[in-house]
PDB file of C-alpha atoms in Angstrom:
ATOM      1  CA  MET A1458       0.000   0.000   0.000  1.00  0.00           C
ATOM      2  CA  ASN A1459       1.330   3.415  -0.964  1.00  0.00           C
ATOM      3  CA  THR A1460       1.400   5.752   2.052  1.00  0.00           C
ATOM      4  CA  THR A1461       3.114   8.629   0.264  1.00  0.00           C
ATOM      5  CA  PRO A1462       0.913  11.714   0.551  1.00  0.00           C
ATOM      6  CA  ALA A1463      -0.459  13.107  -2.682  1.00  0.00           C
ATOM      7  CA  THR A1464       1.319  16.138  -4.006  1.00  0.00           C
ATOM      8  CA  TYR A1465      -0.209  18.866  -6.069  1.00  0.00           C
ATOM      9  CA  PRO A1466       1.534  20.976  -8.689  1.00  0.00           C
ATOM     10  CA  SER A1467       2.521  24.443  -7.616  1.00  0.00           C
ATOM     11  CA  ILE A1468       0.680  27.190  -9.454  1.00  0.00           C
ATOM     12  CA  HIS A1469       1.796  30.801  -9.646  1.00  0.00           C
ATOM     13  CA  VAL A1470      -0.773  33.286 -10.878  1.00  0.00           C
ATOM     14  CA  GLU A1471      -0.334  37.039 -11.066  1.00  0.00           C
ATOM     15  CA  LEU A1472      -3.385  39.183 -11.589  1.00  0.00           C
ATOM     16  CA  PRO A1473      -3.561  42.934 -12.204  1.00  0.00           C
ATOM     17  CA  PHE A1474      -6.054  43.609  -9.380  1.00  0.00           C
ATOM     18  CA  ASP A1475      -6.597  43.008  -5.671  1.00  0.00           C
ATOM     19  CA  GLU A1476      -9.883  41.096  -5.834  1.00  0.00           C
ATOM     20  CA  GLY A1477     -10.181  37.437  -5.017  1.00  0.00           C
ATOM     21  CA  VAL A1478      -9.699  34.651  -7.511  1.00  0.00           C
ATOM     22  CA  GLU A1479     -12.185  31.879  -8.244  1.00  0.00           C
ATOM     23  CA  ILE A1480     -10.845  28.457  -9.235  1.00  0.00           C
ATOM     24  CA  THR A1481     -13.142  25.698 -10.437  1.00  0.00           C
ATOM     25  CA  PRO A1482     -11.501  22.272 -10.068  1.00  0.00           C
ATOM     26  CA  SER A1483     -12.320  19.552 -12.599  1.00  0.00           C
ATOM     27  CA  ARG A1484     -14.220  17.815  -9.780  1.00  0.00           C
ATOM     28  CA  LYS A1485     -15.391  18.831  -6.352  1.00  0.00           C
ATOM     29  CA  LEU A1486     -12.764  18.257  -3.681  1.00  0.00           C
ATOM     30  CA  THR A1487     -13.620  16.012  -0.758  1.00  0.00           C
ATOM     31  CA  ASP A1488     -13.536  17.553   2.721  1.00  0.00           C
ATOM     32  CA  GLU A1489     -10.172  15.887   3.303  1.00  0.00           C
ATOM     33  CA  GLU A1490      -8.734  17.156   0.003  1.00  0.00           C
ATOM     34  CA  PHE A1491      -9.918  20.703   0.702  1.00  0.00           C
ATOM     35  CA  GLU A1492      -8.422  20.618   4.174  1.00  0.00           C
ATOM     36  CA  ARG A1493      -5.139  19.267   2.795  1.00  0.00           C
ATOM     37  CA  PHE A1494      -5.133  21.994   0.101  1.00  0.00           C
ATOM     38  CA  CYS A1495      -5.517  24.613   2.837  1.00  0.00           C
ATOM     39  CA  GLN A1496      -2.772  23.022   4.956  1.00  0.00           C
ATOM     40  CA  ASN A1497      -0.430  22.880   1.954  1.00  0.00           C
ATOM     41  CA  ASN A1498      -1.112  26.555   1.193  1.00  0.00           C
ATOM     42  CA  PRO A1499      -1.112  28.256   4.606  1.00  0.00           C
ATOM     43  CA  ASP A1500      -0.508  31.688   3.113  1.00  0.00           C
ATOM     44  CA  LEU A1501      -3.798  31.571   1.218  1.00  0.00           C
ATOM     45  CA  GLN A1502      -7.181  32.437   2.665  1.00  0.00           C
ATOM     46  CA  VAL A1503      -9.517  30.078   0.836  1.00  0.00           C
ATOM     47  CA  GLU A1504     -13.264  29.562   1.003  1.00  0.00           C
ATOM     48  CA  LEU A1505     -15.102  26.663  -0.612  1.00  0.00           C
ATOM     49  CA  GLU A1506     -18.364  27.331  -2.466  1.00  0.00           C
ATOM     50  CA  PRO A1507     -21.143  24.704  -2.358  1.00  0.00           C
ATOM     51  CA  ASP A1508     -20.462  23.840  -6.033  1.00  0.00           C
ATOM     52  CA  GLY A1509     -16.769  23.135  -5.317  1.00  0.00           C
ATOM     53  CA  THR A1510     -15.391  26.452  -6.562  1.00  0.00           C
ATOM     54  CA  LEU A1511     -12.462  27.707  -4.505  1.00  0.00           C
ATOM     55  CA  PHE A1512     -12.419  31.417  -3.737  1.00  0.00           C
ATOM     56  CA  ILE A1513      -8.972  32.726  -2.833  1.00  0.00           C
ATOM     57  CA  MET A1514      -8.932  36.102  -1.130  1.00  0.00           C
ATOM     58  CA  PRO A1515      -5.978  38.465  -1.027  1.00  0.00           C
ATOM     59  CA  PRO A1516      -4.672  39.728   2.306  1.00  0.00           C
ATOM     60  CA  VAL A1517      -6.653  42.723   3.523  1.00  0.00           C
ATOM     61  CA  HIS A1518      -5.263  46.228   3.399  1.00  0.00           C
ATOM     62  CA  PHE A1519      -3.938  48.107   6.401  1.00  0.00           C
ATOM     63  CA  ASP A1520      -7.172  49.747   7.610  1.00  0.00           C
ATOM     64  CA  SER A1521      -9.246  46.615   7.003  1.00  0.00           C
ATOM     65  CA  GLY A1522      -6.840  44.557   9.108  1.00  0.00           C
ATOM     66  CA  ARG A1523      -7.155  47.082  11.915  1.00  0.00           C
ATOM     67  CA  PHE A1524     -10.984  46.964  11.701  1.00  0.00           C
ATOM     68  CA  GLU A1525     -10.935  43.132  11.742  1.00  0.00           C
ATOM     69  CA  LEU A1526      -8.769  43.039  14.838  1.00  0.00           C
ATOM     70  CA  ARG A1527     -10.863  45.674  16.565  1.00  0.00           C
ATOM     71  CA  ILE A1528     -14.189  43.880  16.045  1.00  0.00           C
ATOM     72  CA  SER A1529     -12.630  40.517  16.934  1.00  0.00           C
ATOM     73  CA  SER A1530     -11.272  42.033  20.154  1.00  0.00           C
ATOM     74  CA  ILE A1531     -14.648  43.490  21.072  1.00  0.00           C
ATOM     75  CA  LEU A1532     -16.326  40.136  20.453  1.00  0.00           C
ATOM     76  CA  LEU A1533     -13.655  38.278  22.438  1.00  0.00           C
ATOM     77  CA  ASN A1534     -13.937  40.717  25.355  1.00  0.00           C
ATOM     78  CA  TYR A1535     -17.725  40.335  25.338  1.00  0.00           C
ATOM     79  CA  ALA A1536     -17.485  36.523  25.386  1.00  0.00           C
ATOM     80  CA  ASP A1537     -14.928  36.632  28.205  1.00  0.00           C
ATOM     81  CA  LYS A1538     -16.938  39.161  30.227  1.00  0.00           C
ATOM     82  CA  THR A1539     -20.266  37.342  29.921  1.00  0.00           C
ATOM     83  CA  GLY A1540     -18.841  33.813  30.013  1.00  0.00           C
ATOM     84  CA  LYS A1541     -21.154  32.929  27.147  1.00  0.00           C
ATOM     85  CA  GLY A1542     -19.856  31.383  23.957  1.00  0.00           C
ATOM     86  CA  GLN A1543     -16.553  31.774  22.202  1.00  0.00           C
ATOM     87  CA  ALA A1544     -15.270  34.324  19.688  1.00  0.00           C
ATOM     88  CA  PHE A1545     -13.393  33.393  16.506  1.00  0.00           C
ATOM     89  CA  GLY A1546     -11.212  35.411  14.159  1.00  0.00           C
ATOM     90  CA  PRO A1547     -10.941  35.674  10.382  1.00  0.00           C
ATOM     91  CA  SER A1548      -8.817  32.574   9.876  1.00  0.00           C
ATOM     92  CA  THR A1549     -11.399  30.162  11.350  1.00  0.00           C
ATOM     93  CA  GLY A1550     -13.207  28.058   8.753  1.00  0.00           C
ATOM     94  CA  PHE A1551     -16.733  26.797   9.368  1.00  0.00           C
ATOM     95  CA  LYS A1552     -18.201  23.884   7.377  1.00  0.00           C
ATOM     96  CA  LEU A1553     -21.761  24.990   6.641  1.00  0.00           C
ATOM     97  CA  PRO A1554     -24.861  22.878   5.898  1.00  0.00           C
ATOM     98  CA  ASP A1555     -24.851  23.926   2.204  1.00  0.00           C
ATOM     99  CA  GLY A1556     -21.459  22.216   1.759  1.00  0.00           C
ATOM    100  CA  SER A1557     -19.415  25.412   1.728  1.00  0.00           C
ATOM    101  CA  THR A1558     -16.550  26.249   4.051  1.00  0.00           C
ATOM    102  CA  ARG A1559     -16.480  29.906   5.048  1.00  0.00           C
ATOM    103  CA  ALA A1560     -14.594  32.245   7.318  1.00  0.00           C
ATOM    104  CA  ALA A1561     -16.100  35.438   8.759  1.00  0.00           C
ATOM    105  CA  ASP A1562     -13.984  38.376   9.869  1.00  0.00           C
ATOM    106  CA  ALA A1563     -15.325  37.709  13.371  1.00  0.00           C
ATOM    107  CA  ALA A1564     -17.780  35.125  14.678  1.00  0.00           C
ATOM    108  CA  SER A1565     -19.414  33.975  17.881  1.00  0.00           C
ATOM    109  CA  VAL A1566     -20.572  30.448  18.698  1.00  0.00           C
ATOM    110  CA  SER A1567     -22.676  29.571  21.747  1.00  0.00           C
ATOM    111  CA  ASP A1568     -21.491  27.217  24.462  1.00  0.00           C
ATOM    112  CA  GLU A1569     -24.452  24.974  23.606  1.00  0.00           C
ATOM    113  CA  GLN A1570     -23.235  24.471  20.038  1.00  0.00           C
ATOM    114  CA  LEU A1571     -19.628  24.105  21.136  1.00  0.00           C
ATOM    115  CA  SER A1572     -20.585  21.349  23.594  1.00  0.00           C
ATOM    116  CA  ARG A1573     -21.830  19.241  20.657  1.00  0.00           C
ATOM    117  CA  LEU A1574     -18.437  19.240  18.923  1.00  0.00           C
ATOM    118  CA  SER A1575     -16.289  16.153  19.251  1.00  0.00           C
ATOM    119  CA  PRO A1576     -12.524  16.476  19.746  1.00  0.00           C
ATOM    120  CA  GLU A1577     -12.135  15.442  16.072  1.00  0.00           C
ATOM    121  CA  ASP A1578     -14.515  18.217  14.969  1.00  0.00           C
ATOM    122  CA  ARG A1579     -12.333  20.761  16.760  1.00  0.00           C
ATOM    123  CA  LYS A1580      -9.271  19.684  14.764  1.00  0.00           C
ATOM    124  CA  SER A1581     -10.807  20.457  11.379  1.00  0.00           C
ATOM    125  CA  PHE A1582     -13.301  22.875   9.874  1.00  0.00           C
ATOM    126  CA  ALA A1583     -16.092  22.340  12.376  1.00  0.00           C
ATOM    127  CA  ARG A1584     -19.582  21.599  11.066  1.00  0.00           C
ATOM    128  CA  ILE A1585     -21.137  24.479  12.927  1.00  0.00           C
ATOM    129  CA  VAL A1586     -22.854  27.745  12.029  1.00  0.00           C
ATOM    130  CA  PRO A1587     -21.924  30.708  14.206  1.00  0.00           C
ATOM    131  CA  GLU A1588     -24.953  32.441  15.693  1.00  0.00           C
ATOM    132  CA  PHE A1589     -23.348  35.852  15.075  1.00  0.00           C
ATOM    133  CA  ILE A1590     -20.895  36.864  12.387  1.00  0.00           C
ATOM    134  CA  VAL A1591     -19.269  40.091  11.242  1.00  0.00           C
ATOM    135  CA  GLU A1592     -17.853  40.828   7.809  1.00  0.00           C
ATOM    136  CA  ILE A1593     -15.925  44.027   7.166  1.00  0.00           C
ATOM    137  CA  ARG A1594     -15.768  45.419   3.670  1.00  0.00           C
ATOM    138  CA  SER A1595     -12.282  46.155   2.435  1.00  0.00           C
ATOM    139  CA  ASP A1596     -11.815  48.854  -0.184  1.00  0.00           C
ATOM    140  CA  THR A1597     -11.202  46.100  -2.751  1.00  0.00           C
ATOM    141  CA  ASP A1598     -14.352  44.100  -1.911  1.00  0.00           C
ATOM    142  CA  ARG A1599     -17.417  44.264  -4.098  1.00  0.00           C
ATOM    143  CA  LEU A1600     -20.335  45.316  -1.909  1.00  0.00           C
ATOM    144  CA  ALA A1601     -22.894  43.256  -3.864  1.00  0.00           C
ATOM    145  CA  ARG A1602     -20.816  40.071  -3.397  1.00  0.00           C
ATOM    146  CA  LEU A1603     -20.591  40.638   0.360  1.00  0.00           C
ATOM    147  CA  GLN A1604     -24.311  41.405   0.617  1.00  0.00           C
ATOM    148  CA  ARG A1605     -25.107  38.123  -1.164  1.00  0.00           C
ATOM    149  CA  LYS A1606     -22.727  36.308   1.167  1.00  0.00           C
ATOM    150  CA  MET A1607     -24.591  37.696   4.173  1.00  0.00           C
ATOM    151  CA  THR A1608     -28.018  36.511   2.990  1.00  0.00           C
ATOM    152  CA  GLU A1609     -27.264  33.497   0.781  1.00  0.00           C
ATOM    153  CA  VAL A1610     -24.513  32.044   2.937  1.00  0.00           C
ATOM    154  CA  TRP A1611     -24.606  33.128   6.563  1.00  0.00           C
ATOM    155  CA  ILE A1612     -28.322  33.733   7.174  1.00  0.00           C
ATOM    156  CA  THR A1613     -29.500  30.926   4.863  1.00  0.00           C
ATOM    157  CA  ASN A1614     -27.223  28.451   6.657  1.00  0.00           C
ATOM    158  CA  GLY A1615     -28.515  29.418  10.102  1.00  0.00           C
ATOM    159  CA  ALA A1616     -26.686  32.471  11.476  1.00  0.00           C
ATOM    160  CA  LEU A1617     -29.084  34.419  13.694  1.00  0.00           C
ATOM    161  CA  LEU A1618     -27.410  37.801  13.284  1.00  0.00           C
ATOM    162  CA  ALA A1619     -24.897  39.043  10.721  1.00  0.00           C
ATOM    163  CA  TRP A1620     -23.295  42.452  10.463  1.00  0.00           C
ATOM    164  CA  LEU A1621     -21.697  43.797   7.307  1.00  0.00           C
ATOM    165  CA  ILE A1622     -19.633  46.827   8.265  1.00  0.00           C
ATOM    166  CA  ASP A1623     -18.757  49.058   5.322  1.00  0.00           C
ATOM    167  CA  PRO A1624     -16.140  51.680   6.252  1.00  0.00           C
ATOM    168  CA  VAL A1625     -15.895  52.603   2.557  1.00  0.00           C
ATOM    169  CA  GLU A1626     -19.443  54.014   2.434  1.00  0.00           C
ATOM    170  CA  GLN A1627     -19.744  54.616   6.205  1.00  0.00           C
ATOM    171  CA  LYS A1628     -22.657  52.170   6.587  1.00  0.00           C
ATOM    172  CA  ALA A1629     -23.454  48.999   8.462  1.00  0.00           C
ATOM    173  CA  TYR A1630     -25.951  46.392   7.287  1.00  0.00           C
ATOM    174  CA  ILE A1631     -27.634  44.270   9.937  1.00  0.00           C
ATOM    175  CA  TYR A1632     -29.080  40.956   8.724  1.00  0.00           C
ATOM    176  CA  ARG A1633     -31.381  38.907  10.936  1.00  0.00           C
ATOM    177  CA  ALA A1634     -32.632  35.329  10.734  1.00  0.00           C
ATOM    178  CA  ASP A1635     -36.182  36.601  10.130  1.00  0.00           C
ATOM    179  CA  GLY A1636     -34.989  38.016   6.782  1.00  0.00           C
ATOM    180  CA  SER A1637     -34.990  41.652   7.880  1.00  0.00           C
ATOM    181  CA  ILE A1638     -32.159  43.967   6.885  1.00  0.00           C
ATOM    182  CA  GLN A1639     -31.440  47.214   8.672  1.00  0.00           C
ATOM    183  CA  ILE A1640     -29.049  49.844   7.298  1.00  0.00           C
ATOM    184  CA  VAL A1641     -27.249  52.099   9.753  1.00  0.00           C
ATOM    185  CA  THR A1642     -25.403  55.173   8.476  1.00  0.00           C
ATOM    186  CA  ASP A1643     -22.497  57.033  10.076  1.00  0.00           C
TER     187      ASP A1643
END
């Protein structure tokens, strides 16, 4: 039996813009193959679409990174202060019911949901939907794509509350499980 791990060819792609790149493999990767791809490419931030498309995002710009850390810190401090749930940062992948694997800029998961995870679940992309997520728009992000992600991904898969913070246009979009969307300016 061959126990040599599979290797994948190295690909170098240069694009003339800062937006993410979509890659459609010839077949959908298994959970194990996707996880191995991510482990073999630790410098990439990759999300998996339900159809198997890989979406590779560039690193965020200076201000966006600061906003991500700030909101993650607030969420972490809240979880620590209340003793309820756990906060997660932008590098945490969640395996969602629609078959996608996504990472929010900040997320919160209840203690109740966390108690259902096995030790094995905690060592991979956990099959869990955060109750609360935050996405922060970078100046290179397309607003329409992020808005679809909030409704078609996070809320549709079971998030109860999702915030899309848009420092570019000085707005915040609040999405709720009941389908309502509130826009806050300034």
